[in-house]
């Protein structure tokens, strides 16, 4: 999988094998061997490649565009698939999404909407912490004026 991901990421970023090699400090031949699947980059080079392409090491090594039907996502971005809306508007948040965002049974979520961009779901606790931190920044600015 890493070989296919390297090819995809390199092309997506309009880089040649030479460009990638230069940016991470290896030979073009090393990059070519990784892309052909003849060898794999060591951990140090995986870290450098993940930083270069702004993806996680896990996705760089294991992500399968073929299995997911989606291109490799940038670091911090996720595609959890689609869910079916029930008769009364219920949706099930996929397990992996609940794990990543620490959403547990009984937690409250906030549904935000923008008619042009769609819906967003955020854990209520996280949103309230964000609002409190922004609010305190603005209160501090008012005191200094």
CSV table of C-alpha atoms in Angstrom, one decimal:
chain,number,residue,atom,x,y,z
A,1,UNK,CA,0.0,0.0,0.0
A,2,UNK,CA,2.8,2.4,0.8
A,3,UNK,CA,4.1,2.2,-2.8
A,4,UNK,CA,0.7,3.2,-4.2
A,5,UNK,CA,0.3,6.0,-1.7
A,6,UNK,CA,3.7,7.4,-2.5
A,7,UNK,CA,2.9,7.5,-6.2
A,8,UNK,CA,-0.6,9.0,-5.6
A,9,UNK,CA,0.8,11.7,-3.2
A,10,UNK,CA,3.7,12.6,-5.3
A,11,UNK,CA,1.5,13.1,-8.4
A,12,UNK,CA,-1.2,14.9,-6.4
A,13,UNK,CA,1.5,17.4,-5.3
A,14,UNK,CA,3.0,17.7,-8.8
A,15,UNK,CA,6.4,16.4,-7.7
A,16,UNK,CA,8.9,14.2,-9.5
A,17,UNK,CA,10.8,11.4,-7.8
A,18,UNK,CA,13.8,13.7,-7.9
A,19,UNK,CA,11.8,16.4,-6.1
A,20,UNK,CA,10.7,14.0,-3.4
A,21,UNK,CA,14.2,12.6,-3.0
A,22,UNK,CA,15.8,16.1,-2.7
A,23,UNK,CA,13.2,17.2,-0.1
A,24,UNK,CA,13.7,14.3,2.2
A,25,UNK,CA,17.5,13.7,1.6
A,26,UNK,CA,17.6,10.4,-0.3
A,27,UNK,CA,18.4,9.3,-3.8
A,28,UNK,CA,15.9,9.3,-6.6
A,29,UNK,CA,16.6,5.6,-7.0
A,30,UNK,CA,15.4,5.0,-3.4
A,31,UNK,CA,12.1,6.8,-4.1
A,32,UNK,CA,11.8,4.7,-7.3
A,33,UNK,CA,12.3,1.5,-5.4
A,34,UNK,CA,9.7,2.5,-2.8
A,35,UNK,CA,7.2,3.3,-5.5
A,36,UNK,CA,7.9,0.0,-7.3
A,37,UNK,CA,7.5,-1.9,-4.0
A,38,UNK,CA,11.0,-3.3,-4.3
A,39,UNK,CA,11.8,-1.8,-0.8
A,40,UNK,CA,10.2,0.3,1.9
A,41,UNK,CA,11.4,3.5,3.5
A,42,UNK,CA,12.7,3.2,7.0
A,43,UNK,CA,10.9,4.9,9.9
A,44,UNK,CA,13.0,8.1,9.6
A,45,UNK,CA,12.1,8.4,5.9
A,46,UNK,CA,8.4,7.5,6.6
A,47,UNK,CA,8.3,10.4,9.1
A,48,UNK,CA,9.9,12.7,6.5
A,49,UNK,CA,7.5,11.6,3.8
A,50,UNK,CA,4.5,12.0,6.1
A,51,UNK,CA,5.6,15.6,6.9
A,52,UNK,CA,6.3,16.4,3.3
A,53,UNK,CA,2.8,15.2,2.1
A,54,UNK,CA,1.0,16.3,5.3
A,55,UNK,CA,-0.5,12.9,6.1
A,56,UNK,CA,-0.2,10.6,9.1
A,57,UNK,CA,2.4,7.8,9.1
A,58,UNK,CA,-0.4,5.3,9.6
A,59,UNK,CA,-2.2,6.6,6.5
A,60,UNK,CA,1.0,6.8,4.5
A,61,UNK,CA,1.7,3.1,5.2
A,62,UNK,CA,-1.7,1.5,5.5
A,63,UNK,CA,-4.3,3.6,3.7
A,64,UNK,CA,-6.0,2.0,0.8
A,65,UNK,CA,-7.6,4.3,-1.7
A,66,UNK,CA,-9.0,1.2,-3.5
A,67,UNK,CA,-10.8,0.0,-0.3
A,68,UNK,CA,-12.1,3.4,0.8
A,69,UNK,CA,-12.9,4.8,-2.6
A,70,UNK,CA,-11.5,8.1,-1.5
A,71,UNK,CA,-8.0,9.6,-2.0
A,72,UNK,CA,-5.6,9.6,1.0
A,73,UNK,CA,-6.8,12.4,3.3
A,74,UNK,CA,-4.6,15.2,4.7
A,75,UNK,CA,-3.5,14.9,8.3
A,76,UNK,CA,-6.4,15.6,10.7
A,77,UNK,CA,-9.0,15.2,8.0
A,78,UNK,CA,-11.3,12.1,8.0
A,79,UNK,CA,-13.9,10.4,5.9
A,80,UNK,CA,-16.1,8.1,7.9
A,81,UNK,CA,-18.4,7.0,5.1
A,82,UNK,CA,-22.1,7.7,4.9
A,83,UNK,CA,-24.9,7.0,7.3
A,84,UNK,CA,-28.6,6.6,6.7
A,85,UNK,CA,-31.0,9.2,8.4
A,86,UNK,CA,-33.8,7.4,10.3
A,87,UNK,CA,-37.5,8.3,10.1
A,88,UNK,CA,-37.2,10.8,12.9
A,89,UNK,CA,-33.9,12.3,11.8
A,90,UNK,CA,-31.6,9.9,13.8
A,91,UNK,CA,-28.1,9.3,12.6
A,92,UNK,CA,-25.5,6.9,13.9
A,93,UNK,CA,-22.0,8.4,14.3
A,94,UNK,CA,-19.5,5.8,13.1
A,95,UNK,CA,-17.5,4.1,15.8
A,96,UNK,CA,-14.1,5.4,14.5
A,97,UNK,CA,-15.4,9.0,14.5
A,98,UNK,CA,-16.7,8.5,18.1
A,99,UNK,CA,-13.3,7.2,19.1
A,100,UNK,CA,-11.3,10.0,17.5
A,101,UNK,CA,-13.5,12.7,18.8
A,102,UNK,CA,-14.1,11.1,22.2
A,103,UNK,CA,-17.9,11.0,21.9
A,104,UNK,CA,-19.4,8.6,24.4
A,105,UNK,CA,-22.9,7.4,25.0
A,106,UNK,CA,-24.9,10.1,26.8
A,107,UNK,CA,-22.6,12.9,25.5
A,108,UNK,CA,-24.4,15.9,23.9
A,109,UNK,CA,-23.5,17.1,20.4
A,110,UNK,CA,-24.3,20.4,18.8
A,111,UNK,CA,-25.6,20.4,15.2
A,112,UNK,CA,-24.6,23.5,13.2
A,113,UNK,CA,-25.9,24.4,9.8
A,114,UNK,CA,-24.9,26.6,6.9
A,115,UNK,CA,-27.3,26.5,3.9
A,116,UNK,CA,-24.5,26.8,1.5
A,117,UNK,CA,-21.9,24.4,3.1
A,118,UNK,CA,-24.0,21.9,5.0
A,119,UNK,CA,-24.2,20.5,8.5
A,120,UNK,CA,-21.4,20.1,11.2
A,121,UNK,CA,-21.6,18.1,14.3
A,122,UNK,CA,-19.4,19.0,17.3
A,123,UNK,CA,-19.2,17.6,20.9
A,124,UNK,CA,-21.1,20.2,23.0
A,125,UNK,CA,-18.3,20.1,25.7
A,126,UNK,CA,-15.6,20.9,23.1
A,127,UNK,CA,-17.7,23.7,21.6
A,128,UNK,CA,-18.4,25.3,24.9
A,129,UNK,CA,-14.7,25.2,25.9
A,130,UNK,CA,-13.8,26.9,22.6
A,131,UNK,CA,-16.5,29.6,23.2
A,132,UNK,CA,-15.2,30.2,26.7
A,133,UNK,CA,-11.6,30.5,25.5
A,134,UNK,CA,-12.5,32.9,22.7
A,135,UNK,CA,-14.7,34.9,25.1
A,136,UNK,CA,-11.9,35.3,27.6
A,137,UNK,CA,-9.6,36.6,24.9
A,138,UNK,CA,-12.1,39.2,23.9
A,139,UNK,CA,-12.8,40.2,27.5
A,140,UNK,CA,-9.0,40.6,28.0
A,141,UNK,CA,-8.8,42.9,25.0
A,142,UNK,CA,-11.6,45.1,26.3
A,143,UNK,CA,-9.8,45.6,29.6
A,144,UNK,CA,-6.6,46.8,27.8
A,145,UNK,CA,-8.3,49.4,25.6
